[in-house]
Amino acid sequence: MDWYTNPGVVQKDWSKENLQELRRKLITANHVLHNHGVVDAYGHISIRHPQKTEIYIMCGYMAPAIVTSSDDLIEYWVKDSSTVDPNAKKGYSERFIHGEVFRMFPSVNCVVHSHAEDVLPYVTSGVPLLPVFHMSGFLGDDVPVFDIGEMYEAGEQQDLLVRNANLGTGLASRFRIDAQSTSSDPEHNVVLMRRHGYTTHGADIETAVYRAIYTKINAKVQTDSMMLRQAFQASTGTQAYAKFNFEPLTEDMRTGCMKMNTGTQDKPWKLWVAEVEKSSLYINRG
Ligand SMILES: [Zn+2]
């Protein structure tokens, strides 16, 4: 058995992580997500407090690229997404995405929410997002779509933001396979949000960032593939020249690639950190 079939990945014990190091890594993760176009001025990442699991941490109301120090971070209670410090500065209205995923799934320690442009066609067109290449096995056999429009009550401001616990619960529950499931582990790794963006998670920062970045890359590859195929068929006037069908990973491939993805995602993280550390835009005094 070689390394790829048995990578020997041991999940780190989150409760033994050093809080200060994690807060610094969270700042770096904000920069990495910006550097890869997962977030712009909008979008966010959070972590669960390693020792006080009833608390989560994310930056205040600011663009992720300019998060600089530990002072930029805010602690929230998982139970209701209120601030631990009653005098905390302004935070994100969409923190409920993070709070409700942490509340519903104790194994989740990091959450990323994005409006990445490459993914937006899949939350507006109705075309399903499919795992189309080997780095995206984590997308699984179905990427559900959360439609906030179904949750609004008459008279409510319909700005599509997940800005209360009820809407956050609605989104978080889509990480379960169906309404009957009461699983305390997420059964999906990515949930698309209709007319809005997507949310993903991980047991650590590296996993959630990997999934956020490769969801975006997969979406672009899928769009490019479908358009190229259409253009090719239109230009030749026949499908006869296409060498194979447009198809996502098979079930066995998804399982195999998911295993490989988990076993290798420490490699891109080190590259991504090196990239942001060399850029003068990103400052980390955490
Ligand atoms: Zn959003």
Short mmCIF file of C-alpha atoms and ligand atoms in Angstrom, two decimals:
data_model
loop_
_atom_site.label_atom_id
_atom_site.label_comp_id
_atom_site.label_asym_id
_atom_site.label_seq_id
_atom_site.Cartn_x
_atom_site.Cartn_y
_atom_site.Cartn_z
CA MET A 1 0.00 0.00 0.00
CA ASP A 2 1.56 3.33 -1.03
CA TRP A 3 1.37 6.72 0.59
CA TYR A 4 -1.58 7.93 -1.49
CA THR A 5 -3.79 5.01 -0.51
CA ASN A 6 -2.70 5.23 3.09
CA PRO A 7 -1.50 8.79 3.79
CA GLY A 8 -1.59 8.20 7.54
CA VAL A 9 -3.20 11.56 8.26
CA VAL A 10 -3.80 12.05 11.95
CA GLN A 11 -6.33 14.75 12.73
CA LYS A 12 -4.76 17.17 15.19
CA ASP A 13 -6.48 17.56 18.54
CA TRP A 14 -8.03 21.01 18.24
CA SER A 15 -8.34 21.33 22.02
CA LYS A 16 -4.55 21.21 22.33
CA GLU A 17 -3.94 24.00 19.82
CA ASN A 18 -2.35 27.18 21.14
CA LEU A 19 -4.88 30.04 21.09
CA GLN A 20 -2.39 32.77 20.22
CA GLU A 21 -0.94 30.75 17.35
CA LEU A 22 -4.43 30.00 16.07
CA ARG A 23 -5.41 33.67 16.17
CA ARG A 24 -2.28 34.48 14.15
CA LYS A 25 -3.08 31.68 11.71
CA LEU A 26 -6.64 33.02 11.38
CA ILE A 27 -5.23 36.40 10.30
CA THR A 28 -3.02 34.63 7.74
CA ALA A 29 -6.02 32.63 6.51
CA ASN A 30 -7.89 35.91 5.90
CA HIS A 31 -4.98 37.01 3.71
CA VAL A 32 -4.75 33.66 1.87
CA LEU A 33 -8.46 33.72 1.03
CA HIS A 34 -8.13 37.24 -0.35
CA ASN A 35 -4.99 36.38 -2.32
CA HIS A 36 -6.93 33.57 -4.03
CA GLY A 37 -10.04 35.60 -4.77
CA VAL A 38 -12.26 33.66 -2.40
CA VAL A 39 -13.07 36.88 -0.54
CA ASP A 40 -12.87 40.50 -1.65
CA ALA A 41 -14.16 43.20 0.68
CA TYR A 42 -16.87 40.67 1.56
CA GLY A 43 -16.73 37.09 2.77
CA HIS A 44 -15.25 35.81 6.03
CA ILE A 45 -13.57 33.02 7.97
CA SER A 46 -13.96 32.01 11.61
CA ILE A 47 -12.50 29.48 14.05
CA ARG A 48 -13.79 27.81 17.17
CA HIS A 49 -11.89 28.68 20.35
CA PRO A 50 -9.68 25.62 20.98
CA GLN A 51 -10.30 25.39 24.73
CA LYS A 52 -13.57 27.30 25.20
CA THR A 53 -15.60 25.48 22.56
CA GLU A 54 -18.65 27.62 23.26
CA ILE A 55 -16.83 30.61 21.73
CA TYR A 56 -15.86 31.35 18.13
CA ILE A 57 -13.55 34.00 16.74
CA MET A 58 -13.61 36.08 13.57
CA CYS A 59 -12.47 39.52 12.48
CA GLY A 60 -14.54 42.64 12.96
CA TYR A 61 -16.28 44.67 10.29
CA MET A 62 -13.43 45.04 7.81
CA ALA A 63 -12.08 43.61 4.57
CA PRO A 64 -10.18 40.34 5.20
CA ALA A 65 -7.05 41.55 3.37
CA ILE A 66 -6.46 44.31 5.93
CA VAL A 67 -6.97 42.26 9.07
CA THR A 68 -3.67 42.89 10.84
CA SER A 69 -3.63 42.21 14.55
CA SER A 70 -5.34 40.29 17.29
CA ASP A 71 -7.20 43.51 18.13
CA ASP A 72 -9.08 43.11 14.84
CA LEU A 73 -10.63 39.83 16.07
CA ILE A 74 -13.90 39.50 17.97
CA GLU A 75 -15.07 36.60 20.15
CA TYR A 76 -18.71 35.49 19.94
CA TRP A 77 -20.83 33.01 21.88
CA VAL A 78 -21.74 29.99 19.77
CA LYS A 79 -25.19 29.80 21.41
CA ASP A 80 -26.47 33.08 19.95
CA SER A 81 -23.61 34.89 18.16
CA SER A 82 -23.62 37.72 20.67
CA THR A 83 -20.22 39.19 21.53
CA VAL A 84 -18.36 37.88 24.58
CA ASP A 85 -17.27 41.45 25.29
CA PRO A 86 -20.43 43.58 25.50
CA ASN A 87 -18.36 46.57 24.36
CA ALA A 88 -16.87 44.83 21.32
CA LYS A 89 -16.60 46.80 18.13
CA LYS A 90 -18.87 46.27 15.14
CA GLY A 91 -18.79 42.82 13.57
CA TYR A 92 -20.23 41.12 10.50
CA SER A 93 -24.01 40.88 10.25
CA GLU A 94 -23.53 37.42 8.69
CA ARG A 95 -21.69 36.00 11.72
CA PHE A 96 -24.80 33.81 12.22
CA ILE A 97 -23.59 31.61 9.36
CA HIS A 98 -20.58 30.73 11.48
CA GLY A 99 -22.34 30.59 14.85
CA GLU A 100 -25.07 28.25 13.67
CA VAL A 101 -22.66 25.87 11.87
CA PHE A 102 -20.50 25.71 15.02
CA ARG A 103 -23.60 25.18 17.18
CA MET A 104 -25.01 22.38 15.02
CA PHE A 105 -21.71 20.55 14.36
CA PRO A 106 -19.26 20.20 17.27
CA SER A 107 -16.59 18.65 15.00
CA VAL A 108 -16.37 21.81 12.89
CA ASN A 109 -13.59 24.18 13.99
CA CYS A 110 -13.39 26.52 10.99
CA VAL A 111 -16.02 28.02 8.67
CA VAL A 112 -15.53 30.02 5.44
CA HIS A 113 -18.22 32.03 3.64
CA SER A 114 -17.58 33.41 0.13
CA HIS A 115 -19.18 35.20 -2.81
CA ALA A 116 -16.41 34.13 -5.21
CA GLU A 117 -17.36 35.14 -8.72
CA ASP A 118 -16.51 31.80 -10.32
CA VAL A 119 -19.06 30.05 -8.09
CA LEU A 120 -21.87 32.58 -8.58
CA PRO A 121 -23.15 31.05 -11.86
CA TYR A 122 -23.97 27.91 -9.88
CA VAL A 123 -26.11 29.82 -7.41
CA THR A 124 -27.98 31.73 -10.11
CA SER A 125 -28.36 29.37 -13.09
CA GLY A 126 -29.76 26.23 -11.46
CA VAL A 127 -26.93 24.19 -13.03
CA PRO A 128 -25.57 21.80 -10.37
CA LEU A 129 -21.97 22.21 -9.18
CA LEU A 130 -20.21 18.90 -9.81
CA PRO A 131 -16.79 17.61 -8.77
CA VAL A 132 -15.16 17.62 -12.21
CA PHE A 133 -11.49 17.04 -11.39
CA HIS A 134 -9.36 15.23 -8.88
CA MET A 135 -8.79 18.05 -6.38
CA SER A 136 -12.52 18.32 -5.71
CA GLY A 137 -13.53 14.91 -4.38
CA PHE A 138 -14.66 16.69 -1.20
CA LEU A 139 -17.65 18.12 -3.10
CA GLY A 140 -19.22 14.65 -2.88
CA ASP A 141 -22.20 13.41 -4.86
CA ASP A 142 -24.37 16.44 -4.21
CA VAL A 143 -23.71 20.08 -3.40
CA PRO A 144 -26.97 21.32 -1.88
CA VAL A 145 -28.39 24.78 -2.48
CA PHE A 146 -29.81 26.79 0.42
CA ASP A 147 -32.55 29.14 -0.79
CA ILE A 148 -33.04 31.90 1.74
CA GLY A 149 -36.03 33.16 -0.26
CA GLU A 150 -38.08 30.26 1.11
CA MET A 151 -37.50 31.45 4.68
CA TYR A 152 -38.65 35.04 4.46
CA GLU A 153 -41.79 36.21 6.13
CA ALA A 154 -44.02 38.96 4.77
CA GLY A 155 -42.60 42.42 5.35
CA GLU A 156 -39.07 41.19 6.07
CA GLN A 157 -36.19 43.00 4.38
CA GLN A 158 -35.04 40.54 1.72
CA ASP A 159 -31.35 41.43 1.35
CA LEU A 160 -30.27 37.77 1.30
CA LEU A 161 -27.91 38.26 4.23
CA VAL A 162 -27.86 35.52 6.86
CA ARG A 163 -28.22 38.05 9.64
CA ASN A 164 -30.12 36.22 12.36
CA ALA A 165 -29.99 32.82 14.07
CA ASN A 166 -33.11 31.52 12.31
CA LEU A 167 -31.61 32.09 8.85
CA GLY A 168 -28.28 30.70 10.09
CA THR A 169 -30.00 27.52 11.28
CA GLY A 170 -31.68 27.19 7.90
CA LEU A 171 -28.32 27.36 6.17
CA ALA A 172 -26.49 25.11 8.66
CA SER A 173 -29.17 22.40 8.37
CA ARG A 174 -28.37 22.06 4.65
CA PHE A 175 -25.05 20.49 5.65
CA ARG A 176 -27.20 17.49 6.67
CA ILE A 177 -28.36 15.05 4.00
CA ASP A 178 -32.06 15.76 4.56
CA ALA A 179 -34.55 17.20 7.03
CA GLN A 180 -34.82 13.83 8.83
CA SER A 181 -31.11 13.72 9.63
CA THR A 182 -30.02 14.76 13.11
CA SER A 183 -26.33 14.09 12.45
CA SER A 184 -23.97 16.06 14.65
CA ASP A 185 -21.33 15.80 11.92
CA PRO A 186 -21.86 17.67 8.66
CA GLU A 187 -22.83 15.30 5.83
CA HIS A 188 -21.90 17.80 3.12
CA ASN A 189 -18.71 19.82 2.88
CA VAL A 190 -20.05 22.71 0.80
CA VAL A 191 -23.47 24.37 0.66
CA LEU A 192 -24.30 26.80 -2.14
CA MET A 193 -26.47 29.77 -1.25
CA ARG A 194 -28.92 30.76 -3.97
CA ARG A 195 -28.33 34.24 -5.41
CA HIS A 196 -25.56 34.78 -2.84
CA GLY A 197 -22.45 32.52 -2.54
CA TYR A 198 -21.35 29.45 -0.63
CA THR A 199 -20.18 28.21 2.76
CA THR A 200 -17.73 25.46 3.67
CA HIS A 201 -16.09 24.16 6.83
CA GLY A 202 -13.32 21.98 8.21
CA ALA A 203 -11.98 20.41 11.37
CA ASP A 204 -9.07 22.84 11.05
CA ILE A 205 -8.13 26.02 9.16
CA GLU A 206 -6.15 24.22 6.44
CA THR A 207 -9.10 21.99 5.52
CA ALA A 208 -11.68 24.79 5.35
CA VAL A 209 -9.36 27.04 3.30
CA TYR A 210 -8.51 24.17 0.94
CA ARG A 211 -12.21 23.49 0.35
CA ALA A 212 -13.01 27.18 -0.13
CA ILE A 213 -10.25 27.63 -2.73
CA TYR A 214 -10.85 24.40 -4.61
CA THR A 215 -14.62 24.93 -4.72
CA LYS A 216 -13.84 28.13 -6.61
CA ILE A 217 -11.30 26.44 -8.90
CA ASN A 218 -13.66 23.53 -9.59
CA ALA A 219 -16.46 25.95 -10.51
CA LYS A 220 -14.23 27.70 -13.05
CA VAL A 221 -13.04 24.41 -14.54
CA GLN A 222 -16.64 23.17 -14.84
CA THR A 223 -17.84 26.39 -16.47
CA ASP A 224 -14.89 26.50 -18.88
CA SER A 225 -15.37 22.82 -19.77
CA MET A 226 -19.07 23.19 -20.48
CA MET A 227 -18.57 26.34 -22.54
CA LEU A 228 -15.64 24.88 -24.47
CA ARG A 229 -17.62 21.80 -25.28
CA GLN A 230 -20.59 23.85 -26.45
CA ALA A 231 -18.33 26.09 -28.55
CA PHE A 232 -16.52 23.13 -30.04
CA GLN A 233 -19.74 21.38 -30.95
CA ALA A 234 -21.17 24.58 -32.44
CA SER A 235 -18.04 25.17 -34.52
CA THR A 236 -17.83 21.62 -35.87
CA GLY A 237 -21.58 21.18 -36.13
CA THR A 238 -21.33 17.72 -34.61
CA GLN A 239 -20.57 15.92 -31.40
CA ALA A 240 -18.68 13.23 -33.27
CA TYR A 241 -15.26 14.74 -32.64
CA ALA A 242 -15.60 14.95 -28.85
CA LYS A 243 -13.44 12.18 -27.42
CA PHE A 244 -15.50 11.63 -24.29
CA ASN A 245 -18.60 12.88 -22.54
CA PHE A 246 -18.71 15.70 -20.04
CA GLU A 247 -19.02 13.83 -16.75
CA PRO A 248 -18.08 14.50 -13.13
CA LEU A 249 -15.93 12.17 -11.01
CA THR A 250 -17.51 8.73 -10.53
CA GLU A 251 -18.53 7.63 -7.04
CA ASP A 252 -15.32 5.61 -6.60
CA MET A 253 -13.25 8.55 -7.87
CA ARG A 254 -14.94 10.93 -5.44
CA THR A 255 -14.12 8.62 -2.55
CA GLY A 256 -10.53 8.12 -3.70
CA CYS A 257 -9.93 11.80 -4.43
CA MET A 258 -11.46 12.86 -1.12
CA LYS A 259 -8.96 10.61 0.65
CA MET A 260 -6.10 11.98 -1.42
CA ASN A 261 -7.27 15.59 -0.90
CA THR A 262 -7.30 15.10 2.88
CA GLY A 263 -3.86 13.54 2.79
CA THR A 264 -2.20 16.29 0.77
CA GLN A 265 -3.79 19.56 1.81
CA ASP A 266 -0.90 20.50 4.11
CA LYS A 267 1.21 21.10 0.98
CA PRO A 268 -0.78 23.96 -0.62
CA TRP A 269 -1.30 25.62 2.77
CA LYS A 270 2.46 26.13 3.19
CA LEU A 271 2.68 27.62 -0.31
CA TRP A 272 -0.31 29.88 0.28
CA VAL A 273 1.20 31.17 3.53
CA ALA A 274 4.55 31.84 1.82
CA GLU A 275 2.74 33.82 -0.91
CA VAL A 276 0.98 36.18 1.50
CA GLU A 277 4.05 36.59 3.68
CA LYS A 278 5.95 37.91 0.64
CA SER A 279 3.23 40.42 -0.31
CA SER A 280 3.41 43.93 1.17
CA LEU A 281 -0.38 44.18 1.16
CA TYR A 282 -0.74 41.66 3.96
CA ILE A 283 0.48 42.47 7.46
CA ASN A 284 0.21 40.02 10.34
CA ARG A 285 1.06 41.31 13.82
CA GLY A 286 -1.07 38.68 15.51
ZN ZN B 1 -22.48 36.70 2.25
#
